[in-house]
Short mmCIF file of C-alpha atoms in Angstrom, two decimals:
data_model
loop_
_atom_site.label_atom_id
_atom_site.label_comp_id
_atom_site.label_asym_id
_atom_site.label_seq_id
_atom_site.Cartn_x
_atom_site.Cartn_y
_atom_site.Cartn_z
CA UNK G 1 63.10 30.34 14.93
CA UNK G 2 61.72 33.59 16.25
CA UNK G 3 58.03 34.17 16.66
CA UNK G 4 56.65 37.52 15.64
CA UNK G 5 54.45 38.94 18.42
CA UNK G 6 51.99 40.93 16.37
CA UNK G 7 49.11 38.97 14.83
CA UNK G 8 50.25 36.53 12.26
CA UNK G 9 48.26 34.19 10.28
CA UNK G 10 48.02 30.44 10.36
CA UNK G 11 50.12 29.72 7.26
CA UNK G 12 53.15 31.63 8.54
CA UNK G 13 52.55 30.32 11.98
CA UNK G 14 52.55 26.78 10.68
CA UNK G 15 55.69 27.35 8.67
CA UNK G 16 57.30 29.06 11.68
CA UNK G 17 58.27 32.10 9.80
CA UNK G 18 57.67 35.83 9.87
CA UNK G 19 54.53 36.89 8.19
CA UNK G 20 55.63 39.50 5.68
CA UNK G 21 53.24 42.37 4.83
CA UNK G 22 52.41 41.03 1.37
CA UNK G 23 52.29 37.36 2.40
CA UNK G 24 50.39 35.51 -0.31
CA UNK G 25 48.67 33.23 2.15
CA UNK G 26 47.56 35.87 4.58
CA UNK G 27 44.09 36.75 3.18
CA UNK G 28 43.03 33.16 2.79
CA UNK G 29 44.21 31.29 5.88
CA UNK G 30 42.73 33.02 8.89
CA UNK G 31 43.60 32.38 12.49
CA UNK G 32 40.16 30.86 13.15
CA UNK G 33 40.89 28.05 10.62
CA UNK G 34 44.13 26.50 11.99
CA UNK G 35 43.74 23.19 10.34
CA UNK G 36 42.96 24.47 6.89
CA UNK G 37 46.53 25.37 6.04
CA UNK G 38 47.87 22.28 7.75
CA UNK G 39 45.84 20.07 5.44
CA UNK G 40 46.67 21.99 2.30
CA UNK G 41 50.32 21.98 3.25
CA UNK G 42 50.33 18.25 3.92
CA UNK G 43 48.91 17.36 0.56
CA UNK G 44 50.27 20.03 -1.75
CA UNK G 45 53.11 21.74 0.10
CA UNK G 46 53.44 25.47 0.77
CA UNK G 47 55.67 26.09 -2.19
CA UNK G 48 53.24 24.49 -4.70
CA UNK G 49 50.25 26.35 -3.15
CA UNK G 50 52.16 29.61 -3.42
CA UNK G 51 52.93 28.94 -7.09
CA UNK G 52 49.33 28.04 -7.84
CA UNK G 53 48.10 31.21 -6.13
CA UNK G 54 50.53 33.49 -7.95
CA UNK G 55 49.36 32.02 -11.26
CA UNK G 56 45.69 32.96 -10.74
CA UNK G 57 44.14 36.44 -10.70
CA UNK G 58 43.86 37.89 -7.21
CA UNK G 59 40.02 37.93 -7.29
CA UNK G 60 40.01 34.17 -7.82
CA UNK G 61 42.47 33.24 -5.16
CA UNK G 62 39.92 32.72 -2.44
CA UNK G 63 38.05 30.18 -4.54
CA UNK G 64 41.42 28.60 -5.47
CA UNK G 65 42.31 28.18 -1.80
CA UNK G 66 38.91 26.74 -0.93
CA UNK G 67 39.04 24.23 -3.74
CA UNK G 68 42.56 23.25 -2.70
CA UNK G 69 41.36 22.81 0.85
CA UNK G 70 38.46 20.66 -0.33
CA UNK G 71 40.77 18.49 -2.41
CA UNK G 72 43.25 18.20 0.50
CA UNK G 73 40.45 17.19 2.87
CA UNK G 74 39.24 14.59 0.37
CA UNK G 75 42.70 13.19 -0.10
CA UNK G 76 43.37 12.97 3.62
CA UNK G 77 40.06 11.16 4.16
CA UNK G 78 40.61 8.84 1.22
CA UNK G 79 44.30 8.59 0.48
CA UNK G 80 43.73 6.19 -2.46
CA UNK G 81 41.10 8.04 -4.46
CA UNK G 82 40.79 11.54 -3.01
CA UNK G 83 38.25 13.58 -4.93
CA UNK G 84 38.19 11.11 -7.78
CA UNK G 85 36.14 8.71 -5.66
CA UNK G 86 33.48 11.39 -5.22
CA UNK G 87 33.54 12.13 -8.89
CA UNK G 88 33.06 8.40 -9.72
CA UNK G 89 30.13 8.14 -7.35
CA UNK G 90 28.44 11.22 -8.83
CA UNK G 91 28.96 9.99 -12.32
CA UNK G 92 27.46 6.68 -11.39
CA UNK G 93 24.49 8.48 -9.84
CA UNK G 94 24.11 10.53 -13.00
CA UNK G 95 24.07 7.46 -15.18
CA UNK G 96 21.37 5.92 -12.99
CA UNK G 97 19.32 9.09 -13.15
CA UNK G 98 19.64 9.20 -16.93
CA UNK G 99 18.42 5.61 -17.06
CA UNK G 100 15.46 6.39 -14.77
CA UNK G 101 14.69 9.46 -16.79
CA UNK G 102 14.59 7.53 -20.06
CA UNK G 103 12.23 4.95 -18.55
CA UNK G 104 9.95 7.72 -17.25
CA UNK G 105 9.97 9.47 -20.58
CA UNK G 106 9.02 6.25 -22.41
CA UNK G 107 6.26 5.68 -19.92
CA UNK G 108 4.98 9.19 -20.29
CA UNK G 109 4.99 8.80 -24.08
CA UNK G 110 2.97 5.57 -23.83
CA UNK G 111 0.46 7.23 -21.51
CA UNK G 112 0.17 10.29 -23.81
CA UNK G 113 -0.30 8.10 -26.87
CA UNK G 114 -2.89 5.87 -25.26
CA UNK G 115 -4.68 8.76 -23.67
CA UNK G 116 -4.96 10.83 -26.78
CA UNK G 117 -6.21 7.95 -28.90
CA UNK G 118 -9.26 7.29 -26.70
CA UNK G 119 -12.56 8.60 -28.31
CA UNK G 120 -14.09 9.62 -25.01
CA UNK G 121 -11.08 11.29 -23.46
CA UNK G 122 -9.66 14.68 -24.33
CA UNK G 123 -6.06 15.41 -25.09
CA UNK G 124 -4.87 16.75 -21.75
CA UNK G 125 -1.18 17.23 -22.04
CA UNK G 126 1.65 17.63 -24.46
CA UNK G 127 5.01 15.87 -24.20
CA UNK G 128 7.37 17.60 -21.95
CA UNK G 129 10.51 18.92 -23.64
CA UNK G 130 13.37 17.26 -21.90
CA UNK G 131 16.96 18.42 -22.12
CA UNK G 132 19.82 16.03 -22.44
CA UNK G 133 22.19 15.47 -19.57
CA UNK G 134 25.64 14.46 -20.85
CA UNK G 135 27.67 13.24 -17.92
CA UNK G 136 30.49 15.58 -17.07
CA UNK G 137 34.16 14.63 -17.78
CA UNK G 138 33.54 11.42 -19.69
CA UNK G 139 33.30 8.00 -18.21
CA UNK G 140 35.70 7.93 -15.31
CA UNK G 141 34.34 4.87 -13.59
CA UNK G 142 35.69 2.30 -16.00
CA UNK G 143 39.14 3.85 -16.07
CA UNK G 144 39.42 3.30 -12.32
CA UNK G 145 37.90 -0.15 -12.61
CA UNK G 146 36.18 -0.09 -9.22
CA UNK G 147 32.76 -1.08 -8.17
CA UNK G 148 30.58 1.04 -5.90
CA UNK G 149 30.96 -1.19 -2.80
CA UNK G 150 34.74 -1.07 -2.88
CA UNK G 151 34.69 2.75 -3.36
CA UNK G 152 32.33 3.30 -0.45
CA UNK G 153 34.43 1.10 1.81
CA UNK G 154 37.36 3.51 1.40
CA UNK G 155 35.50 6.18 3.33
CA UNK G 156 34.83 8.64 0.51
CA UNK G 157 33.96 12.24 1.01
CA UNK G 158 30.49 11.94 -0.35
CA UNK G 159 28.87 14.33 2.08
CA UNK G 160 28.29 17.33 -0.14
CA UNK G 161 26.44 19.33 2.47
CA UNK G 162 29.73 21.14 3.23
CA UNK G 163 30.43 21.69 -0.47
CA UNK G 164 31.67 25.25 -0.72
CA UNK G 165 30.21 25.95 -4.10
CA UNK G 166 26.50 26.52 -4.00
CA UNK G 167 24.35 27.00 -7.09
CA UNK D 1 70.05 0.39 -9.50
CA UNK D 2 67.67 0.07 -12.51
CA UNK D 3 69.37 0.03 -15.86
CA UNK D 4 66.77 2.57 -16.97
CA UNK D 5 65.62 5.27 -14.62
CA UNK D 6 61.93 5.80 -14.06
CA UNK D 7 60.27 9.04 -15.16
CA UNK D 8 60.45 10.46 -11.66
CA UNK D 9 64.12 9.85 -11.20
CA UNK D 10 64.87 11.17 -14.67
CA UNK D 11 62.93 14.29 -13.84
CA UNK D 12 64.64 14.69 -10.49
CA UNK D 13 68.01 13.87 -12.04
CA UNK D 14 68.95 11.26 -9.62
CA UNK D 15 69.77 7.61 -9.82
CA UNK D 16 66.81 5.22 -9.67
CA UNK D 17 67.28 2.66 -6.87
CA UNK D 18 65.92 -0.85 -7.22
CA UNK D 19 63.23 -0.07 -4.57
CA UNK D 20 62.26 3.30 -6.02
CA UNK D 21 58.76 4.21 -4.75
CA UNK D 22 57.91 5.90 -8.02
CA UNK D 23 59.20 3.40 -10.54
CA UNK D 24 56.14 1.10 -10.78
CA UNK D 25 53.77 3.98 -11.28
CA UNK D 26 55.77 6.49 -13.30
CA UNK D 27 57.40 4.54 -16.15
CA UNK D 28 60.11 6.18 -18.24
CA UNK D 29 57.94 6.06 -21.35
CA UNK D 30 55.48 8.61 -19.90
CA UNK D 31 57.51 11.53 -18.58
CA UNK D 32 54.55 13.88 -18.73
CA UNK D 33 52.70 11.90 -16.02
CA UNK D 34 55.23 12.56 -13.35
CA UNK D 35 55.83 16.10 -14.50
CA UNK D 36 52.14 16.79 -14.00
CA UNK D 37 51.99 15.22 -10.54
CA UNK D 38 55.19 16.89 -9.47
CA UNK D 39 53.93 20.32 -10.50
CA UNK D 40 50.93 20.14 -8.19
CA UNK D 41 51.96 17.93 -5.31
CA UNK D 42 55.77 17.82 -5.35
CA UNK D 43 57.88 14.66 -5.44
CA UNK D 44 58.26 14.49 -1.68
CA UNK D 45 54.51 14.61 -0.95
CA UNK D 46 53.79 12.05 -3.70
CA UNK D 47 56.40 9.70 -2.30
CA UNK D 48 55.02 10.07 1.26
CA UNK D 49 51.44 9.43 0.11
CA UNK D 50 52.41 6.31 -1.81
CA UNK D 51 54.62 5.09 0.98
CA UNK D 52 51.74 5.26 3.47
CA UNK D 53 49.58 2.99 1.37
CA UNK D 54 49.62 -0.78 1.01
CA UNK D 55 51.36 -1.82 -2.22
CA UNK D 56 48.21 -3.11 -3.90
CA UNK D 57 46.51 0.31 -3.56
CA UNK D 58 49.34 2.40 -4.89
CA UNK D 59 48.42 2.06 -8.57
CA UNK D 60 44.96 3.57 -8.03
CA UNK D 61 46.44 6.25 -5.79
CA UNK D 62 49.02 7.23 -8.44
CA UNK D 63 46.33 7.26 -11.13
CA UNK D 64 43.99 9.42 -9.05
CA UNK D 65 46.78 11.82 -8.15
CA UNK D 66 47.62 12.10 -11.85
CA UNK D 67 44.01 12.78 -12.75
CA UNK D 68 43.59 15.41 -10.02
CA UNK D 69 46.84 17.08 -11.04
CA UNK D 70 45.72 17.22 -14.67
CA UNK D 71 42.41 18.82 -13.56
CA UNK D 72 44.26 21.40 -11.50
CA UNK D 73 46.61 22.25 -14.40
CA UNK D 74 43.69 22.67 -16.74
CA UNK D 75 41.68 24.64 -14.21
CA UNK D 76 44.02 26.27 -11.67
CA UNK D 77 41.16 27.84 -9.75
CA UNK D 78 38.85 24.90 -9.22
CA UNK D 79 40.69 21.78 -10.34
CA UNK D 80 38.54 18.69 -10.02
CA UNK D 81 36.26 20.44 -7.63
CA UNK D 82 34.89 22.23 -10.74
CA UNK D 83 33.88 18.78 -12.13
CA UNK D 84 32.17 17.89 -8.80
CA UNK D 85 30.27 21.16 -8.93
CA UNK D 86 29.18 20.54 -12.48
CA UNK D 87 28.08 16.98 -11.70
CA UNK D 88 26.06 18.13 -8.68
CA UNK D 89 24.33 20.72 -10.90
CA UNK D 90 23.55 18.09 -13.52
CA UNK D 91 22.20 15.72 -10.92
CA UNK D 92 20.08 18.46 -9.42
CA UNK D 93 18.61 19.26 -12.85
CA UNK D 94 18.05 15.61 -13.76
CA UNK D 95 16.31 14.92 -10.45
CA UNK D 96 14.03 17.88 -11.04
CA UNK D 97 13.23 16.71 -14.58
CA UNK D 98 12.54 13.15 -13.29
CA UNK D 99 10.25 14.48 -10.59
CA UNK D 100 8.38 16.58 -13.15
CA UNK D 101 8.01 13.66 -15.56
CA UNK D 102 6.80 11.35 -12.75
CA UNK D 103 4.28 13.97 -11.66
CA UNK D 104 2.96 14.17 -15.25
CA UNK D 105 2.67 10.37 -15.35
CA UNK D 106 0.78 10.44 -12.08
CA UNK D 107 -1.67 13.05 -13.40
CA UNK D 108 -2.28 11.09 -16.59
CA UNK D 109 -2.54 7.88 -14.63
CA UNK D 110 -5.17 9.32 -12.27
CA UNK D 111 -7.11 10.84 -15.13
CA UNK D 112 -7.05 7.58 -17.01
CA UNK D 113 -8.28 5.69 -13.95
CA UNK D 114 -11.13 8.19 -13.41
CA UNK D 115 -12.15 8.06 -17.05
CA UNK D 116 -12.03 4.23 -17.04
CA UNK D 117 -14.39 4.24 -14.07
CA UNK D 118 -16.61 6.72 -15.94
CA UNK D 119 -16.62 4.46 -19.02
CA UNK D 120 -17.45 1.41 -16.89
CA UNK D 121 -20.30 3.26 -15.19
CA UNK D 122 -21.56 4.44 -18.54
CA UNK D 123 -21.59 0.95 -19.97
CA UNK D 124 -23.38 -0.43 -16.88
CA UNK D 125 -25.99 2.21 -17.09
CA UNK D 126 -26.56 1.45 -20.78
CA UNK D 127 -27.05 -2.22 -19.83
CA UNK D 128 -29.52 -1.30 -17.01
CA UNK D 129 -31.52 0.89 -19.29
CA UNK D 130 -32.09 -1.92 -21.81
CA UNK D 131 -33.22 -4.32 -19.10
CA UNK D 132 -35.53 -2.08 -17.05
CA UNK D 133 -39.38 -2.13 -17.65
CA UNK D 134 -40.15 0.82 -15.45
CA UNK D 135 -39.03 4.08 -17.12
CA UNK D 136 -40.11 6.06 -14.08
CA UNK D 137 -37.21 4.64 -12.05
CA UNK D 138 -34.59 5.94 -14.51
CA UNK D 139 -33.34 9.45 -14.00
CA UNK D 140 -34.61 11.24 -17.09
CA UNK D 141 -31.89 13.90 -17.08
CA UNK D 142 -28.97 11.49 -16.79
CA UNK D 143 -27.58 11.91 -20.27
CA UNK D 144 -28.93 15.32 -21.29
#
């Protein structure tokens, strides 16, 4: 295999091939991120990544590559559950929050009712309008039939501080 | 060789050996399951991933690979990362709402406590007024 001596990017370097001018990987796998392509390639394969990228509009390819890299990282850290482990944990947290919120709302309603019925006290607040929080993507936890302790033992990627998508 | 090939071997158009790594997790009655996984990961990668796991964990691994592949097919840009993003947003909103509700409870609880104290003081003073024989000791402007 011959190595091209001008600058070539990590994907083509990894694949030990010439980096052609319109290489689909070139804009998204820079030389300062050598492991990024390696991880994506290990999980998805170069051919599949190339197909996925050609199917999405060019302006969305960077996000596509980042999400693939995130999934690949999750799968390498947790070969059994990958990202699904993280989703299950987040769903569980969401269900707990919904429960806590319903308890708090009931308590607030009792306070408001008791407070407003007192002859000496004034009516100080109205009930807060609360929006509903349907849990995303249905109930995944039961379909995987795992409890939280077993999931966490598999070393899940539940550190979201490096999550690439901020809001 | 299995009398009936598994979905993976049918898809790959090869014979299905008795120790086929795919056969237990990609039965022939669900061809779409392997097609989905193959589209995103490729047969070779799936085989390697399953091979590297202990047997008792392969079912869950195959299921999670299938789920992730489905998410990626439905959303080629974000895949299941889009679901994680949505869940994080929902959790963020729910936590804010919970904090707000708890703050309102705290305000009402404090107000209720202060007013209860006020009521108690009021009742005590009423009792003291009835018992006292020296009007000059009572503050005359107390309840004006």
